[in-house]
Tab-separated table of C-alpha atoms in Angstrom:
chain	number	residue	atom	x	y	z
A	20	UNK	CA	-0.186	-0.053	-0.020
A	21	UNK	CA	1.411	3.255	-1.141
A	22	UNK	CA	0.527	5.291	1.875
A	23	UNK	CA	2.032	2.725	4.433
A	24	UNK	CA	5.303	3.309	2.837
A	25	UNK	CA	4.812	7.179	2.733
A	26	UNK	CA	4.173	7.700	6.504
A	27	UNK	CA	6.764	5.361	7.494
A	28	UNK	CA	9.126	8.186	6.205
A	29	UNK	CA	7.634	10.636	7.228
A	30	UNK	CA	7.472	10.237	11.299
A	31	UNK	CA	9.109	7.112	11.551
A	32	UNK	CA	6.400	5.559	13.046
A	33	UNK	CA	6.513	2.875	10.138
A	34	UNK	CA	9.803	0.195	9.589
A	35	UNK	CA	9.591	-0.968	6.157
A	36	UNK	CA	12.148	-2.166	4.584
A	37	UNK	CA	12.943	-1.224	0.713
A	38	UNK	CA	14.460	-2.567	-2.444
A	39	UNK	CA	18.037	-4.528	-2.574
A	40	UNK	CA	19.194	-1.579	-4.753
A	41	UNK	CA	21.739	0.838	-5.218
A	42	UNK	CA	19.475	3.889	-5.725
A	43	UNK	CA	15.796	4.870	-5.365
A	44	UNK	CA	13.670	4.169	-8.366
A	45	UNK	CA	12.182	6.615	-10.302
A	46	UNK	CA	9.024	6.181	-8.468
A	47	UNK	CA	10.625	7.649	-5.573
A	48	UNK	CA	8.892	10.997	-4.261
A	49	UNK	CA	10.765	13.408	-2.049
A	50	UNK	CA	9.139	13.227	1.722
A	51	UNK	CA	10.142	16.300	3.704
A	52	UNK	CA	9.575	16.061	7.727
A	53	UNK	CA	10.306	19.933	9.256
A	54	UNK	CA	9.674	21.794	11.835
A	55	UNK	CA	10.326	24.908	14.001
A	56	UNK	CA	9.689	25.893	17.091
A	57	UNK	CA	9.224	29.155	19.759
A	58	UNK	CA	12.771	29.149	21.293
A	59	UNK	CA	14.599	26.505	19.050
A	60	UNK	CA	15.999	25.987	16.312
A	61	UNK	CA	14.486	24.326	13.179
A	62	UNK	CA	14.586	20.841	12.551
A	63	UNK	CA	14.566	19.097	8.849
A	64	UNK	CA	14.619	15.607	7.901
A	65	UNK	CA	14.856	15.002	3.694
A	66	UNK	CA	14.277	11.501	2.252
A	67	UNK	CA	13.227	9.714	-0.545
A	68	UNK	CA	9.196	7.038	-0.475
A	69	UNK	CA	10.258	3.440	-0.570
A	70	UNK	CA	7.850	1.925	-3.391
A	71	UNK	CA	6.674	-1.220	-2.491
A	72	UNK	CA	7.961	-3.967	-4.449
A	73	UNK	CA	6.759	-6.491	-6.717
A	74	UNK	CA	6.987	-9.520	-3.765
A	75	UNK	CA	5.872	-12.241	-5.880
A	76	UNK	CA	9.525	-12.039	-7.771
A	77	UNK	CA	12.444	-13.476	-5.266
A	78	UNK	CA	14.563	-10.836	-6.688
A	79	UNK	CA	12.218	-7.887	-5.167
A	80	UNK	CA	12.230	-9.118	-1.883
A	81	UNK	CA	12.429	-6.232	0.654
A	82	UNK	CA	15.325	-5.713	2.570
A	83	UNK	CA	16.562	-3.398	5.173
A	84	UNK	CA	20.264	-2.985	4.133
A	85	UNK	CA	19.682	-0.477	1.327
A	86	UNK	CA	17.508	1.703	3.752
A	87	UNK	CA	20.403	4.597	3.902
A	88	UNK	CA	19.782	4.677	0.120
A	89	UNK	CA	16.825	7.053	0.563
A	90	UNK	CA	18.215	9.568	3.154
A	91	UNK	CA	18.655	12.595	0.927
A	92	UNK	CA	21.677	14.111	2.308
A	93	UNK	CA	23.334	17.020	-0.192
A	94	UNK	CA	19.938	18.806	-1.228
A	95	UNK	CA	20.630	22.641	-0.138
A	96	UNK	CA	17.833	23.677	2.805
A	97	UNK	CA	17.163	27.557	3.339
A	98	UNK	CA	14.449	29.119	5.882
A	99	UNK	CA	13.309	32.722	5.680
A	100	UNK	CA	11.192	34.661	8.430
A	101	UNK	CA	11.203	37.849	6.101
A	102	UNK	CA	14.305	39.407	7.586
A	103	UNK	CA	17.412	36.738	7.217
A	104	UNK	CA	17.616	33.623	5.159
A	105	UNK	CA	19.428	31.170	6.383
A	106	UNK	CA	20.620	27.539	4.882
A	107	UNK	CA	21.315	24.413	6.949
A	108	UNK	CA	23.460	22.265	7.624
A	109	UNK	CA	22.998	18.430	6.692
A	110	UNK	CA	25.027	16.270	9.149
A	111	UNK	CA	24.298	12.691	10.658
A	112	UNK	CA	22.815	12.249	14.037
A	113	UNK	CA	22.506	9.300	15.960
A	114	UNK	CA	19.735	10.691	18.472
A	115	UNK	CA	17.327	10.881	15.589
A	116	UNK	CA	15.664	8.452	13.205
A	117	UNK	CA	17.023	8.455	9.885
A	118	UNK	CA	20.151	9.507	11.643
A	119	UNK	CA	20.194	12.159	9.633
A	120	UNK	CA	19.516	15.960	10.011
A	121	UNK	CA	19.332	19.961	8.355
A	122	UNK	CA	19.425	22.389	11.306
A	123	UNK	CA	21.344	25.418	12.544
A	124	UNK	CA	21.991	27.338	15.321
A	125	UNK	CA	21.295	30.980	13.447
A	126	UNK	CA	17.702	31.260	13.788
A	127	UNK	CA	15.514	29.948	16.422
A	128	UNK	CA	12.189	30.508	16.322
A	129	UNK	CA	9.695	32.998	17.504
A	130	UNK	CA	5.579	32.670	18.259
A	131	UNK	CA	3.948	34.529	15.486
A	132	UNK	CA	6.402	34.841	12.819
A	133	UNK	CA	6.201	33.297	9.148
A	134	UNK	CA	9.006	31.157	8.257
A	135	UNK	CA	9.877	30.071	4.171
A	136	UNK	CA	11.112	26.506	3.894
A	137	UNK	CA	12.821	26.009	0.328
A	138	UNK	CA	14.602	22.595	-0.308
A	139	UNK	CA	17.070	22.682	-3.429
A	140	UNK	CA	16.617	18.841	-5.600
A	141	UNK	CA	18.658	19.010	-8.611
A	142	UNK	CA	16.039	16.578	-10.063
A	143	UNK	CA	13.534	18.966	-9.459
A	144	UNK	CA	12.014	22.569	-9.079
A	145	UNK	CA	12.674	23.605	-5.538
A	146	UNK	CA	9.950	22.474	-2.889
A	147	UNK	CA	8.837	25.356	-1.040
A	148	UNK	CA	6.596	25.637	1.850
A	149	UNK	CA	5.638	28.297	4.743
A	150	UNK	CA	4.487	27.958	8.633
A	151	UNK	CA	3.817	30.533	11.100
A	152	UNK	CA	4.800	29.356	14.764
A	153	UNK	CA	1.160	30.004	16.978
A	154	UNK	CA	1.333	32.926	19.253
A	155	UNK	CA	0.300	30.581	22.473
A	156	UNK	CA	-0.963	31.969	25.768
A	157	UNK	CA	0.338	33.323	28.713
A	158	UNK	CA	2.179	30.809	30.820
A	159	UNK	CA	1.767	27.116	30.535
A	160	UNK	CA	-1.123	24.919	28.945
A	161	UNK	CA	-0.235	22.017	30.534
A	162	UNK	CA	-0.824	22.393	34.771
A	163	UNK	CA	0.387	18.916	35.178
A	164	UNK	CA	0.947	15.335	34.300
A	165	UNK	CA	0.047	12.689	37.174
A	166	UNK	CA	0.505	8.448	36.640
A	167	UNK	CA	-3.120	6.307	37.058
A	168	UNK	CA	-2.335	2.494	37.411
A	169	UNK	CA	-4.236	0.904	34.603
A	170	UNK	CA	-6.939	-1.711	35.998
A	171	UNK	CA	-6.471	-5.518	35.260
A	172	UNK	CA	-2.784	-4.867	35.095
A	173	UNK	CA	0.222	-4.509	38.007
A	174	UNK	CA	2.423	-3.115	35.405
A	175	UNK	CA	1.063	-0.410	32.822
A	176	UNK	CA	-0.400	2.795	33.739
A	177	UNK	CA	-1.894	5.869	32.268
A	178	UNK	CA	-0.415	9.474	31.803
A	179	UNK	CA	-2.807	11.775	32.196
A	180	UNK	CA	-2.234	15.857	31.331
A	181	UNK	CA	-3.891	18.220	33.301
A	182	UNK	CA	-4.885	21.222	31.081
A	183	UNK	CA	-5.707	24.771	31.680
A	184	UNK	CA	-6.906	25.624	27.649
A	185	UNK	CA	-10.445	27.732	27.091
A	186	UNK	CA	-12.432	26.046	24.634
A	187	UNK	CA	-13.175	29.400	22.961
A	188	UNK	CA	-11.677	30.707	20.454
A	189	UNK	CA	-10.481	27.823	19.591
A	190	UNK	CA	-6.671	26.577	19.216
A	191	UNK	CA	-5.236	23.206	18.022
A	192	UNK	CA	-2.784	20.955	19.890
A	193	UNK	CA	-0.306	18.000	18.748
A	194	UNK	CA	1.308	15.492	21.644
A	195	UNK	CA	4.469	14.037	21.494
A	196	UNK	CA	6.386	11.370	23.832
A	197	UNK	CA	9.595	10.300	23.869
A	198	UNK	CA	10.028	7.648	26.633
A	199	UNK	CA	13.952	6.812	25.739
A	200	UNK	CA	15.575	10.040	25.939
A	201	UNK	CA	18.878	8.748	26.708
A	202	UNK	CA	19.286	7.103	23.174
A	203	UNK	CA	16.625	9.483	21.099
A	204	UNK	CA	15.648	12.998	20.324
A	205	UNK	CA	12.786	11.500	18.397
A	206	UNK	CA	9.452	12.650	19.693
A	207	UNK	CA	6.438	10.063	18.744
A	208	UNK	CA	2.994	11.518	17.831
A	209	UNK	CA	1.318	10.089	20.763
A	210	UNK	CA	-2.169	8.358	20.032
A	211	UNK	CA	-5.201	10.229	19.526
A	212	UNK	CA	-2.945	13.071	20.114
A	213	UNK	CA	-4.410	15.704	17.842
A	214	UNK	CA	-6.435	18.417	19.726
A	215	UNK	CA	-8.746	20.817	19.325
A	216	UNK	CA	-9.402	23.368	22.230
A	217	UNK	CA	-13.293	22.896	22.174
A	218	UNK	CA	-13.168	19.125	22.668
A	219	UNK	CA	-11.075	18.889	25.724
A	220	UNK	CA	-12.926	17.467	28.547
A	221	UNK	CA	-12.827	18.313	31.860
A	222	UNK	CA	-9.357	19.819	31.604
A	223	UNK	CA	-7.799	16.262	31.626
A	224	UNK	CA	-5.932	14.454	28.456
A	225	UNK	CA	-4.930	10.679	28.441
A	226	UNK	CA	-1.391	10.882	26.953
A	227	UNK	CA	-0.655	7.928	24.889
A	228	UNK	CA	2.036	5.823	23.300
A	229	UNK	CA	3.226	6.733	20.284
A	230	UNK	CA	2.212	4.353	17.057
A	231	UNK	CA	3.710	0.902	16.788
A	232	UNK	CA	6.330	0.134	14.384
A	233	UNK	CA	4.596	-1.649	11.661
A	234	UNK	CA	7.506	-3.809	9.465
A	235	UNK	CA	7.593	-6.802	6.742
A	236	UNK	CA	9.408	-9.696	7.764
A	237	UNK	CA	11.333	-11.855	4.962
A	238	UNK	CA	8.572	-13.793	4.614
A	239	UNK	CA	6.458	-10.799	2.992
A	240	UNK	CA	3.995	-10.575	6.088
A	241	UNK	CA	2.885	-7.270	7.289
A	242	UNK	CA	2.330	-7.623	11.341
A	243	UNK	CA	2.653	-4.951	13.833
A	244	UNK	CA	4.824	-5.457	16.913
A	245	UNK	CA	2.936	-5.447	20.442
A	246	UNK	CA	1.575	-2.073	20.963
A	247	UNK	CA	0.475	-0.598	24.001
A	248	UNK	CA	-0.873	2.906	24.769
A	249	UNK	CA	0.361	2.777	28.116
A	250	UNK	CA	3.696	2.649	29.583
A	251	UNK	CA	5.344	0.716	31.734
A	252	UNK	CA	6.696	1.335	35.507
A	253	UNK	CA	10.170	3.138	35.717
A	254	UNK	CA	9.678	4.472	32.158
A	255	UNK	CA	10.712	8.544	32.222
A	256	UNK	CA	8.353	9.595	29.876
A	257	UNK	CA	8.827	13.375	28.019
A	258	UNK	CA	5.646	14.497	26.778
A	259	UNK	CA	6.414	17.707	24.243
A	260	UNK	CA	2.750	19.442	23.959
A	261	UNK	CA	2.598	21.726	20.745
A	262	UNK	CA	0.278	24.361	19.825
A	263	UNK	CA	0.062	24.002	16.233
A	264	UNK	CA	-2.475	26.411	13.477
A	265	UNK	CA	-5.500	24.738	11.559
A	266	UNK	CA	-3.449	23.778	8.760
A	267	UNK	CA	-1.782	21.589	11.051
A	268	UNK	CA	-4.297	20.026	12.432
A	269	UNK	CA	-6.361	19.057	9.731
A	270	UNK	CA	-2.341	17.358	8.474
A	271	UNK	CA	-1.799	15.557	11.821
A	272	UNK	CA	-6.161	14.344	11.841
A	273	UNK	CA	-5.222	12.661	8.647
A	274	UNK	CA	-2.682	10.758	9.389
A	275	UNK	CA	-4.366	9.577	12.486
A	276	UNK	CA	-6.996	8.576	10.526
A	277	UNK	CA	-4.648	6.888	7.931
A	278	UNK	CA	-3.194	4.762	10.629
A	279	UNK	CA	-6.708	3.628	11.903
A	280	UNK	CA	-7.785	2.374	8.580
A	281	UNK	CA	-4.517	0.591	8.110
A	282	UNK	CA	-5.143	-1.383	11.024
A	283	UNK	CA	-8.827	-2.702	10.021
A	284	UNK	CA	-8.604	-5.842	7.166
A	285	UNK	CA	-12.132	-4.733	5.640
A	286	UNK	CA	-11.486	-0.907	5.556
A	287	UNK	CA	-8.121	-0.585	4.050
A	288	UNK	CA	-6.695	2.727	4.209
A	289	UNK	CA	-6.931	3.090	-0.111
A	290	UNK	CA	-5.678	7.157	-0.321
A	291	UNK	CA	-2.105	8.550	0.183
A	292	UNK	CA	-1.494	11.125	2.800
A	293	UNK	CA	-2.443	14.440	1.870
A	294	UNK	CA	-0.294	16.829	0.255
A	295	UNK	CA	0.530	19.860	2.104
A	296	UNK	CA	4.316	20.296	0.345
A	297	UNK	CA	3.769	20.836	-3.855
A	298	UNK	CA	4.636	17.541	-5.728
A	299	UNK	CA	6.178	16.477	-1.944
A	300	UNK	CA	4.739	14.500	1.092
A	301	UNK	CA	5.365	14.989	4.427
A	302	UNK	CA	4.631	18.475	6.071
A	303	UNK	CA	6.519	21.910	7.826
A	304	UNK	CA	5.143	22.986	10.706
A	305	UNK	CA	5.659	25.799	13.188
A	306	UNK	CA	4.619	24.541	17.133
A	307	UNK	CA	4.176	26.382	20.083
A	308	UNK	CA	5.604	23.708	23.132
A	309	UNK	CA	5.891	23.144	26.384
A	310	UNK	CA	7.565	20.122	27.522
A	311	UNK	CA	6.935	17.811	30.605
A	312	UNK	CA	8.468	14.730	32.446
A	313	UNK	CA	7.410	12.135	34.234
A	314	UNK	CA	8.411	8.685	35.934
A	315	UNK	CA	5.909	5.979	35.661
A	316	UNK	CA	5.445	4.189	38.774
A	317	UNK	CA	6.914	6.810	40.759
C-alpha cells in the first residue's frame, strides 16, 4: 500500500524495508519532515519514499540493507523569516531516525513569525512551504502530569495531562512523547493526541504512547509489533505539548485516520496522505511547544 510507505518516512512510525538496489527508483518521491519551534532551532529530515516491490518476484524481496539510500544528504535547504535567510547544514545525528538532519544555530523560532522553507534538489524544481508559529498563551498550558494505574494490570500505567485551555477561541494541539531520551531525540506522535480546544473534556487529556511500528518480515508478511497505549513502570516519559495551526491540525488528523484505517483489514486505507507540500510528501510546521516529564510508577 503506497500510503503506508509514505507514512514510514514521514514520522519514523513505520519501519519498512526497501528494494535491494543501490539507488531509489524513479517512482520514489521526496518526503520532507520539518518543524520549527518557538525558542528552538529548526530541524528538517529529507528522504525519498520507498516504492513497494513486487513481492511475487524473488529478486525484489524487501530488505533493510539499503534503507540508507533513501536519505537525501546533498540538498540545499534554506529558511527565511522575512528578515533573514539562513542555510541549513546537513549532518549525521544518531539521536534521530533517520540518522541525518538539516539544522542551523543561526535561527530560533519566534511566536507569530512566518517561516518559508525552500528545498533545492538537482532533479526537480525547489520545494517551497510556509508556516507560522502560533502565538500561544501566557503561561504553560499543561498544569501537571499524573500517572494512574491501568485496571487489571500490575505493570501498565496511564499518563494524564491536566490542562488549563479555554474552549474558545478554538486552538489546536498535537501531543508527542519520548520515553527513551537517553538514546533518542525523536518524539513520536501520541495515539489520539490531535486535539481541538473545544473538544477537551474536564481539563484532562490521556497521553498515550506513539503508534506501533510496522514491519515487513522476510516472508513478506506485514505484522504489527506488540503495542500498548500505556507506559511501563520506570519509564521516564517526556511529553511535548505543541500548539499548532489549523493546517497542521488537518494534516495530523488525516495522519491519525490513515493509521487507524490501516489496522482494519475490512476497511483498508486506499488513498495517500494529503500533500501539504507542492509535489512532495510530508510537512513543514511551526509549533509553540512546552515540555513536561514524569517517571512512571514513582
